[in-house]
PDB file of C-alpha atoms in Angstrom:
ATOM      1  CA  MET A   5    -162.163 -61.890 -44.096  1.00  0.00           C
ATOM      2  CA  ASN A   6    -159.366 -59.314 -43.844  1.00  0.00           C
ATOM      3  CA  ILE A   7    -161.192 -56.219 -45.064  1.00  0.00           C
ATOM      4  CA  ASP A   8    -158.230 -53.831 -44.907  1.00  0.00           C
ATOM      5  CA  THR A   9    -156.597 -55.474 -47.967  1.00  0.00           C
ATOM      6  CA  MET A  10    -158.000 -56.903 -51.189  1.00  0.00           C
ATOM      7  CA  THR A  11    -156.249 -59.506 -53.336  1.00  0.00           C
ATOM      8  CA  GLN A  12    -157.037 -60.575 -56.889  1.00  0.00           C
ATOM      9  CA  GLU A  13    -155.327 -63.151 -59.068  1.00  0.00           C
ATOM     10  CA  SER A  14    -155.060 -62.648 -62.804  1.00  0.00           C
ATOM     11  CA  VAL A  15    -153.324 -63.780 -65.969  1.00  0.00           C
ATOM     12  CA  ILE A  16    -151.792 -61.216 -68.331  1.00  0.00           C
ATOM     13  CA  LYS A  17    -153.905 -61.177 -71.476  1.00  0.00           C
ATOM     14  CA  ASN A  18    -152.823 -60.515 -75.038  1.00  0.00           C
ATOM     15  CA  TYR A  19    -154.596 -57.136 -75.240  1.00  0.00           C
ATOM     16  CA  GLU A  20    -152.855 -56.054 -72.030  1.00  0.00           C
ATOM     17  CA  SER A  21    -149.382 -56.627 -73.486  1.00  0.00           C
ATOM     18  CA  ASP A  22    -147.230 -54.630 -75.910  1.00  0.00           C
ATOM     19  CA  PHE A  23    -145.168 -55.585 -78.979  1.00  0.00           C
ATOM     20  CA  LEU A  24    -142.657 -57.398 -76.728  1.00  0.00           C
ATOM     21  CA  GLN A  25    -145.492 -59.146 -74.838  1.00  0.00           C
ATOM     22  CA  ARG A  26    -144.782 -57.103 -71.680  1.00  0.00           C
ATOM     23  CA  ILE A  27    -147.721 -55.659 -69.774  1.00  0.00           C
ATOM     24  CA  LYS A  28    -148.459 -52.116 -70.937  1.00  0.00           C
ATOM     25  CA  PRO A  29    -148.333 -49.267 -68.395  1.00  0.00           C
ATOM     26  CA  SER A  30    -152.008 -48.556 -69.116  1.00  0.00           C
ATOM     27  CA  ALA A  31    -152.854 -52.199 -68.356  1.00  0.00           C
ATOM     28  CA  ILE A  32    -151.037 -51.927 -65.025  1.00  0.00           C
ATOM     29  CA  LEU A  33    -153.207 -48.923 -64.205  1.00  0.00           C
ATOM     30  CA  GLY A  34    -156.247 -50.850 -65.409  1.00  0.00           C
ATOM     31  CA  LEU A  35    -155.565 -53.648 -62.912  1.00  0.00           C
ATOM     32  CA  PHE A  36    -155.192 -51.069 -60.156  1.00  0.00           C
ATOM     33  CA  GLN A  37    -158.366 -49.227 -61.178  1.00  0.00           C
ATOM     34  CA  GLU A  38    -160.457 -52.392 -61.064  1.00  0.00           C
ATOM     35  CA  ILE A  39    -159.221 -53.703 -57.726  1.00  0.00           C
ATOM     36  CA  ALA A  40    -159.429 -50.249 -56.113  1.00  0.00           C
ATOM     37  CA  ALA A  41    -163.039 -49.890 -57.260  1.00  0.00           C
ATOM     38  CA  GLU A  42    -164.005 -53.329 -55.931  1.00  0.00           C
ATOM     39  CA  HIS A  43    -162.225 -52.737 -52.640  1.00  0.00           C
ATOM     40  CA  ALA A  44    -163.933 -49.376 -52.178  1.00  0.00           C
ATOM     41  CA  GLU A  45    -167.285 -51.110 -52.699  1.00  0.00           C
ATOM     42  CA  ALA A  46    -166.398 -53.707 -50.059  1.00  0.00           C
ATOM     43  CA  LEU A  47    -165.429 -50.916 -47.661  1.00  0.00           C
ATOM     44  CA  GLY A  48    -168.737 -49.110 -48.166  1.00  0.00           C
ATOM     45  CA  PHE A  49    -167.499 -46.055 -50.040  1.00  0.00           C
ATOM     46  CA  GLY A  50    -167.527 -47.307 -53.619  1.00  0.00           C
ATOM     47  CA  ASP A  51    -169.065 -45.727 -56.683  1.00  0.00           C
ATOM     48  CA  SER A  52    -172.494 -47.284 -56.091  1.00  0.00           C
ATOM     49  CA  VAL A  53    -172.706 -45.478 -52.730  1.00  0.00           C
ATOM     50  CA  LEU A  54    -171.053 -42.161 -53.624  1.00  0.00           C
ATOM     51  CA  ARG A  55    -172.905 -41.702 -56.891  1.00  0.00           C
ATOM     52  CA  GLY A  56    -176.193 -41.909 -55.044  1.00  0.00           C
ATOM     53  CA  GLN A  57    -174.957 -39.009 -52.923  1.00  0.00           C
ATOM     54  CA  GLY A  58    -173.882 -36.938 -55.928  1.00  0.00           C
ATOM     55  CA  MET A  59    -170.170 -37.685 -55.520  1.00  0.00           C
ATOM     56  CA  PHE A  60    -167.487 -39.668 -57.357  1.00  0.00           C
ATOM     57  CA  TRP A  61    -163.859 -40.768 -57.028  1.00  0.00           C
ATOM     58  CA  VAL A  62    -161.024 -39.240 -59.063  1.00  0.00           C
ATOM     59  CA  LEU A  63    -157.390 -40.305 -59.209  1.00  0.00           C
ATOM     60  CA  SER A  64    -155.081 -37.367 -58.564  1.00  0.00           C
ATOM     61  CA  LYS A  65    -151.575 -38.846 -58.764  1.00  0.00           C
ATOM     62  CA  ILE A  66    -149.933 -42.231 -59.068  1.00  0.00           C
ATOM     63  CA  TYR A  67    -146.345 -43.450 -58.901  1.00  0.00           C
ATOM     64  CA  VAL A  68    -145.495 -46.908 -60.273  1.00  0.00           C
ATOM     65  CA  GLU A  69    -142.151 -48.624 -59.623  1.00  0.00           C
ATOM     66  CA  ILE A  70    -141.275 -51.611 -61.781  1.00  0.00           C
ATOM     67  CA  ALA A  71    -138.792 -54.295 -60.760  1.00  0.00           C
ATOM     68  CA  GLU A  72    -139.922 -56.595 -63.549  1.00  0.00           C
ATOM     69  CA  ARG A  73    -142.755 -56.296 -66.048  1.00  0.00           C
ATOM     70  CA  PRO A  74    -145.173 -59.227 -66.134  1.00  0.00           C
ATOM     71  CA  VAL A  75    -145.557 -60.776 -69.580  1.00  0.00           C
ATOM     72  CA  TYR A  76    -148.317 -62.342 -71.664  1.00  0.00           C
ATOM     73  CA  MET A  77    -149.924 -65.407 -70.025  1.00  0.00           C
ATOM     74  CA  GLN A  78    -148.033 -64.888 -66.745  1.00  0.00           C
ATOM     75  CA  LYS A  79    -150.008 -65.482 -63.561  1.00  0.00           C
ATOM     76  CA  ILE A  80    -149.937 -62.586 -61.102  1.00  0.00           C
ATOM     77  CA  LYS A  81    -151.423 -61.538 -57.770  1.00  0.00           C
ATOM     78  CA  VAL A  82    -152.548 -57.936 -57.240  1.00  0.00           C
ATOM     79  CA  ASP A  83    -152.957 -56.479 -53.739  1.00  0.00           C
ATOM     80  CA  THR A  84    -154.294 -53.103 -52.631  1.00  0.00           C
ATOM     81  CA  TRP A  85    -154.861 -51.372 -49.319  1.00  0.00           C
ATOM     82  CA  PRO A  86    -155.888 -47.820 -48.357  1.00  0.00           C
ATOM     83  CA  HIS A  87    -154.148 -45.567 -45.865  1.00  0.00           C
ATOM     84  CA  ALA A  88    -155.758 -43.254 -43.343  1.00  0.00           C
ATOM     85  CA  PRO A  89    -156.980 -40.149 -45.244  1.00  0.00           C
ATOM     86  CA  ASN A  90    -156.065 -36.602 -44.357  1.00  0.00           C
ATOM     87  CA  LYS A  91    -158.511 -33.695 -44.749  1.00  0.00           C
ATOM     88  CA  ALA A  92    -159.303 -34.436 -48.390  1.00  0.00           C
ATOM     89  CA  ILE A  93    -156.704 -36.875 -49.790  1.00  0.00           C
ATOM     90  CA  PHE A  94    -157.133 -40.644 -49.778  1.00  0.00           C
ATOM     91  CA  GLU A  95    -153.919 -42.616 -50.306  1.00  0.00           C
ATOM     92  CA  ARG A  96    -153.804 -46.193 -51.581  1.00  0.00           C
ATOM     93  CA  SER A  97    -151.001 -48.717 -52.152  1.00  0.00           C
ATOM     94  CA  PHE A  98    -150.797 -51.443 -54.770  1.00  0.00           C
ATOM     95  CA  SER A  99    -148.470 -54.373 -55.389  1.00  0.00           C
ATOM     96  CA  VAL A 100    -148.115 -57.025 -58.086  1.00  0.00           C
ATOM     97  CA  GLU A 101    -146.408 -60.350 -57.384  1.00  0.00           C
ATOM     98  CA  ASP A 102    -145.700 -63.407 -59.502  1.00  0.00           C
ATOM     99  CA  GLY A 103    -146.842 -66.911 -58.618  1.00  0.00           C
ATOM    100  CA  ALA A 104    -143.830 -67.441 -56.367  1.00  0.00           C
ATOM    101  CA  GLY A 105    -144.497 -64.285 -54.345  1.00  0.00           C
ATOM    102  CA  LYS A 106    -141.778 -62.165 -55.954  1.00  0.00           C
ATOM    103  CA  ARG A 107    -142.687 -58.456 -56.011  1.00  0.00           C
ATOM    104  CA  LEU A 108    -142.809 -57.226 -59.619  1.00  0.00           C
ATOM    105  CA  VAL A 109    -144.570 -53.860 -59.356  1.00  0.00           C
ATOM    106  CA  SER A 110    -145.191 -51.443 -56.486  1.00  0.00           C
ATOM    107  CA  ALA A 111    -147.390 -48.348 -56.648  1.00  0.00           C
ATOM    108  CA  PHE A 112    -148.616 -45.516 -54.478  1.00  0.00           C
ATOM    109  CA  SER A 113    -151.581 -43.315 -55.377  1.00  0.00           C
ATOM    110  CA  ARG A 114    -153.564 -40.295 -54.200  1.00  0.00           C
ATOM    111  CA  TRP A 115    -157.306 -39.910 -54.722  1.00  0.00           C
ATOM    112  CA  CYS A 116    -160.032 -37.449 -53.820  1.00  0.00           C
ATOM    113  CA  VAL A 117    -163.817 -37.330 -53.935  1.00  0.00           C
ATOM    114  CA  LEU A 118    -165.582 -34.654 -55.980  1.00  0.00           C
ATOM    115  CA  ASN A 119    -169.201 -33.526 -55.808  1.00  0.00           C
ATOM    116  CA  ALA A 120    -171.450 -32.825 -58.790  1.00  0.00           C
ATOM    117  CA  GLN A 121    -170.045 -29.277 -59.017  1.00  0.00           C
ATOM    118  CA  GLY A 122    -166.494 -30.602 -59.233  1.00  0.00           C
ATOM    119  CA  ARG A 123    -165.505 -29.453 -55.745  1.00  0.00           C
ATOM    120  CA  VAL A 124    -163.382 -31.571 -53.419  1.00  0.00           C
ATOM    121  CA  VAL A 125    -165.363 -33.278 -50.652  1.00  0.00           C
ATOM    122  CA  PRO A 126    -163.757 -33.423 -47.162  1.00  0.00           C
ATOM    123  CA  ALA A 127    -162.732 -36.915 -46.073  1.00  0.00           C
ATOM    124  CA  SER A 128    -164.796 -36.504 -42.901  1.00  0.00           C
ATOM    125  CA  ARG A 129    -167.962 -36.763 -45.028  1.00  0.00           C
ATOM    126  CA  ILE A 130    -167.012 -40.193 -46.391  1.00  0.00           C
ATOM    127  CA  SER A 131    -167.944 -43.117 -44.138  1.00  0.00           C
ATOM    128  CA  CYS A 132    -165.987 -46.381 -44.285  1.00  0.00           C
ATOM    129  CA  LYS A 133    -166.389 -49.873 -42.823  1.00  0.00           C
ATOM    130  CA  ILE A 134    -162.673 -50.366 -42.157  1.00  0.00           C
ATOM    131  CA  GLY A 135    -161.725 -50.398 -38.500  1.00  0.00           C
ATOM    132  CA  SER A 136    -158.040 -49.520 -38.836  1.00  0.00           C
ATOM    133  CA  PHE A 137    -155.886 -48.517 -41.790  1.00  0.00           C
ATOM    134  CA  ARG A 138    -152.541 -50.092 -42.651  1.00  0.00           C
ATOM    135  CA  GLU A 139    -149.610 -47.736 -42.253  1.00  0.00           C
ATOM    136  CA  ASP A 140    -147.116 -49.649 -44.410  1.00  0.00           C
ATOM    137  CA  LYS A 141    -146.869 -48.402 -47.981  1.00  0.00           C
ATOM    138  CA  SER A 142    -146.075 -50.475 -51.039  1.00  0.00           C
ATOM    139  CA  VAL A 143    -143.337 -47.991 -51.934  1.00  0.00           C
ATOM    140  CA  LEU A 144    -142.075 -44.869 -50.186  1.00  0.00           C
ATOM    141  CA  PHE A 145    -142.343 -41.896 -52.517  1.00  0.00           C
ATOM    142  CA  GLU A 146    -142.630 -38.151 -52.010  1.00  0.00           C
ATOM    143  CA  ASP A 147    -141.021 -36.554 -55.097  1.00  0.00           C
ATOM    144  CA  TRP A 148    -144.164 -35.417 -56.905  1.00  0.00           C
ATOM    145  CA  LEU A 149    -142.479 -32.496 -58.704  1.00  0.00           C
ATOM    146  CA  VAL A 150    -142.589 -32.821 -62.507  1.00  0.00           C
ATOM    147  CA  PRO A 151    -140.960 -29.994 -64.490  1.00  0.00           C
ATOM    148  CA  ALA A 152    -142.780 -28.749 -67.581  1.00  0.00           C
ATOM    149  CA  PRO A 153    -141.004 -29.676 -70.816  1.00  0.00           C
ATOM    150  CA  GLU A 154    -140.129 -26.988 -73.326  1.00  0.00           C
ATOM    151  CA  LYS A 155    -142.979 -26.802 -75.816  1.00  0.00           C
ATOM    152  CA  ARG A 156    -141.895 -27.226 -79.426  1.00  0.00           C
ATOM    153  CA  VAL A 157    -143.427 -29.754 -81.803  1.00  0.00           C
ATOM    154  CA  PRO A 158    -145.794 -32.221 -80.091  1.00  0.00           C
ATOM    155  CA  ALA A 159    -144.482 -35.772 -79.801  1.00  0.00           C
ATOM    156  CA  PHE A 160    -148.052 -37.115 -79.992  1.00  0.00           C
ATOM    157  CA  SER A 161    -151.486 -35.607 -80.613  1.00  0.00           C
ATOM    158  CA  LEU A 162    -155.082 -36.812 -80.776  1.00  0.00           C
ATOM    159  CA  ARG A 163    -158.678 -35.597 -80.774  1.00  0.00           C
ATOM    160  CA  ILE A 164    -160.775 -37.123 -77.984  1.00  0.00           C
ATOM    161  CA  ALA A 165    -163.672 -39.326 -79.085  1.00  0.00           C
ATOM    162  CA  ASN A 166    -166.227 -41.454 -77.246  1.00  0.00           C
ATOM    163  CA  SER A 167    -163.988 -44.543 -76.918  1.00  0.00           C
ATOM    164  CA  GLU A 168    -161.772 -42.650 -74.462  1.00  0.00           C
ATOM    165  CA  TYR A 169    -164.626 -42.024 -71.998  1.00  0.00           C
ATOM    166  CA  ASP A 170    -165.377 -43.593 -68.630  1.00  0.00           C
ATOM    167  CA  LEU A 171    -168.634 -43.558 -66.651  1.00  0.00           C
ATOM    168  CA  ASN A 172    -167.974 -39.964 -65.554  1.00  0.00           C
ATOM    169  CA  TYR A 173    -168.123 -38.706 -69.157  1.00  0.00           C
ATOM    170  CA  HIS A 174    -164.460 -37.731 -69.414  1.00  0.00           C
ATOM    171  CA  VAL A 175    -161.254 -39.463 -70.469  1.00  0.00           C
ATOM    172  CA  ASN A 176    -160.511 -42.542 -68.359  1.00  0.00           C
ATOM    173  CA  ASN A 177    -157.311 -42.112 -66.337  1.00  0.00           C
ATOM    174  CA  ILE A 178    -155.682 -45.240 -67.775  1.00  0.00           C
ATOM    175  CA  LYS A 179    -155.954 -43.820 -71.310  1.00  0.00           C
ATOM    176  CA  TYR A 180    -153.453 -41.093 -70.473  1.00  0.00           C
ATOM    177  CA  ALA A 181    -150.760 -43.720 -69.926  1.00  0.00           C
ATOM    178  CA  ASP A 182    -151.134 -44.803 -73.558  1.00  0.00           C
ATOM    179  CA  TYR A 183    -150.958 -41.184 -74.736  1.00  0.00           C
ATOM    180  CA  ILE A 184    -147.840 -40.528 -72.635  1.00  0.00           C
ATOM    181  CA  PHE A 185    -145.971 -43.597 -73.859  1.00  0.00           C
ATOM    182  CA  ASN A 186    -147.015 -42.827 -77.427  1.00  0.00           C
ATOM    183  CA  CYS A 187    -144.477 -40.000 -77.124  1.00  0.00           C
ATOM    184  CA  PHE A 188    -141.804 -42.700 -77.524  1.00  0.00           C
ATOM    185  CA  SER A 189    -141.071 -44.764 -80.623  1.00  0.00           C
ATOM    186  CA  VAL A 190    -141.132 -48.560 -80.832  1.00  0.00           C
ATOM    187  CA  LYS A 191    -137.351 -48.467 -81.275  1.00  0.00           C
ATOM    188  CA  GLU A 192    -136.903 -46.397 -78.116  1.00  0.00           C
ATOM    189  CA  LEU A 193    -139.145 -48.653 -76.034  1.00  0.00           C
ATOM    190  CA  GLU A 194    -137.421 -51.781 -77.345  1.00  0.00           C
ATOM    191  CA  ALA A 195    -134.024 -50.399 -76.322  1.00  0.00           C
ATOM    192  CA  ARG A 196    -134.982 -49.085 -72.879  1.00  0.00           C
ATOM    193  CA  LYS A 197    -136.095 -50.844 -69.701  1.00  0.00           C
ATOM    194  CA  LEU A 198    -138.861 -48.988 -67.871  1.00  0.00           C
ATOM    195  CA  LYS A 199    -137.876 -48.335 -64.254  1.00  0.00           C
ATOM    196  CA  ASN A 200    -140.745 -46.189 -62.961  1.00  0.00           C
ATOM    197  CA  PHE A 201    -143.324 -43.624 -63.997  1.00  0.00           C
ATOM    198  CA  GLN A 202    -145.623 -41.153 -62.329  1.00  0.00           C
ATOM    199  CA  ILE A 203    -148.706 -39.432 -63.690  1.00  0.00           C
ATOM    200  CA  HIS A 204    -150.443 -36.329 -62.324  1.00  0.00           C
ATOM    201  CA  TYR A 205    -154.035 -35.764 -63.418  1.00  0.00           C
ATOM    202  CA  VAL A 206    -154.570 -31.995 -63.551  1.00  0.00           C
ATOM    203  CA  LYS A 207    -157.767 -31.344 -65.547  1.00  0.00           C
ATOM    204  CA  GLN A 208    -160.454 -33.364 -67.239  1.00  0.00           C
ATOM    205  CA  SER A 209    -160.653 -33.635 -71.012  1.00  0.00           C
ATOM    206  CA  HIS A 210    -163.755 -34.336 -73.084  1.00  0.00           C
ATOM    207  CA  GLU A 211    -165.035 -35.322 -76.511  1.00  0.00           C
ATOM    208  CA  GLY A 212    -163.724 -32.980 -79.195  1.00  0.00           C
ATOM    209  CA  ASP A 213    -160.723 -31.734 -77.204  1.00  0.00           C
ATOM    210  CA  VAL A 214    -157.403 -31.854 -79.029  1.00  0.00           C
ATOM    211  CA  LEU A 215    -154.561 -33.021 -76.795  1.00  0.00           C
ATOM    212  CA  ASP A 216    -150.934 -32.298 -77.675  1.00  0.00           C
ATOM    213  CA  PHE A 217    -148.208 -34.138 -75.742  1.00  0.00           C
ATOM    214  CA  TYR A 218    -144.716 -32.725 -75.346  1.00  0.00           C
ATOM    215  CA  ARG A 219    -141.662 -34.549 -73.994  1.00  0.00           C
ATOM    216  CA  GLN A 220    -138.198 -33.498 -72.878  1.00  0.00           C
ATOM    217  CA  GLU A 221    -135.280 -35.493 -71.511  1.00  0.00           C
ATOM    218  CA  ILE A 222    -134.481 -33.846 -68.179  1.00  0.00           C
ATOM    219  CA  GLY A 223    -131.806 -36.326 -67.089  1.00  0.00           C
ATOM    220  CA  THR A 224    -130.171 -39.466 -68.403  1.00  0.00           C
ATOM    221  CA  GLY A 225    -133.104 -41.706 -69.280  1.00  0.00           C
ATOM    222  CA  VAL A 226    -135.545 -39.423 -67.439  1.00  0.00           C
ATOM    223  CA  PHE A 227    -138.303 -37.667 -69.395  1.00  0.00           C
ATOM    224  CA  ALA A 228    -140.911 -35.073 -68.505  1.00  0.00           C
ATOM    225  CA  VAL A 229    -144.175 -35.260 -70.473  1.00  0.00           C
ATOM    226  CA  GLU A 230    -147.025 -32.755 -70.531  1.00  0.00           C
ATOM    227  CA  GLY A 231    -150.446 -33.053 -72.149  1.00  0.00           C
ATOM    228  CA  VAL A 232    -152.020 -29.758 -73.219  1.00  0.00           C
ATOM    229  CA  LYS A 233    -155.692 -29.307 -74.174  1.00  0.00           C
ATOM    230  CA  ASN A 234    -156.734 -27.180 -77.143  1.00  0.00           C
ATOM    231  CA  GLY A 235    -153.401 -25.420 -77.297  1.00  0.00           C
ATOM    232  CA  GLY A 236    -153.419 -23.982 -73.780  1.00  0.00           C
ATOM    233  CA  GLU A 237    -154.586 -25.793 -70.637  1.00  0.00           C
ATOM    234  CA  THR A 238    -152.466 -28.541 -69.063  1.00  0.00           C
ATOM    235  CA  VAL A 239    -154.507 -31.687 -68.401  1.00  0.00           C
ATOM    236  CA  VAL A 240    -151.806 -34.189 -67.376  1.00  0.00           C
ATOM    237  CA  THR A 241    -148.096 -34.286 -66.523  1.00  0.00           C
ATOM    238  CA  ALA A 242    -145.795 -37.261 -66.152  1.00  0.00           C
ATOM    239  CA  LYS A 243    -142.240 -38.312 -65.434  1.00  0.00           C
ATOM    240  CA  ILE A 244    -140.857 -41.445 -67.093  1.00  0.00           C
ATOM    241  CA  CYS A 245    -137.610 -43.074 -65.897  1.00  0.00           C
ATOM    242  CA  PHE A 246    -135.738 -45.718 -67.881  1.00  0.00           C
ATOM    243  CA  GLU A 247    -132.728 -47.714 -66.683  1.00  0.00           C
TER     244      GLU A 247
END
């Protein structure tokens, strides 16, 4: 078995698709979250191991590039592979292909491990079964700068409740994708083709927090989005690019 890469086959389900039967951005992240978790377990540094040591994984940043969005009932293949970590950052690539091997989605992500006190754990403390890491990345990307939009009237707001939680007792990272794209109307999303998006996870949010999301067009078809907690603290930023 080739342990440096994990592959899963799937079929796009109805609840993973939007009003045009295209896979939702949050569902893309959901596929990535599941395969990354299973691959980490196979490599010996998954949640079952880290949690016993008082540590857990958190996603820091992700960039997703979309050539074509899979649609309801379409068969796909998802691949993931990690890259050699630096002092504290673990990088991981993802790809989604159709049944004929055509690349539909490419993604690149950055993760870190936190301890029970919320402090970053050095990569040297995390043991792994993999002998050598792949150097090739699914997509080359370095432009992580997201400008803050001007704050006026929120484009979307919500109060966090229990259904948003993951096993770490804070909002699951894939939920933020729904919040971010809720800043756009059905009419806007029908008229625009999503080219790429990136999300930066800045702070955790919890039950009872009120999140306000602001958006601003910073270029033709390019939007900056910021999620602010309880009127002050930034919890997430994003850049959305449409063709």
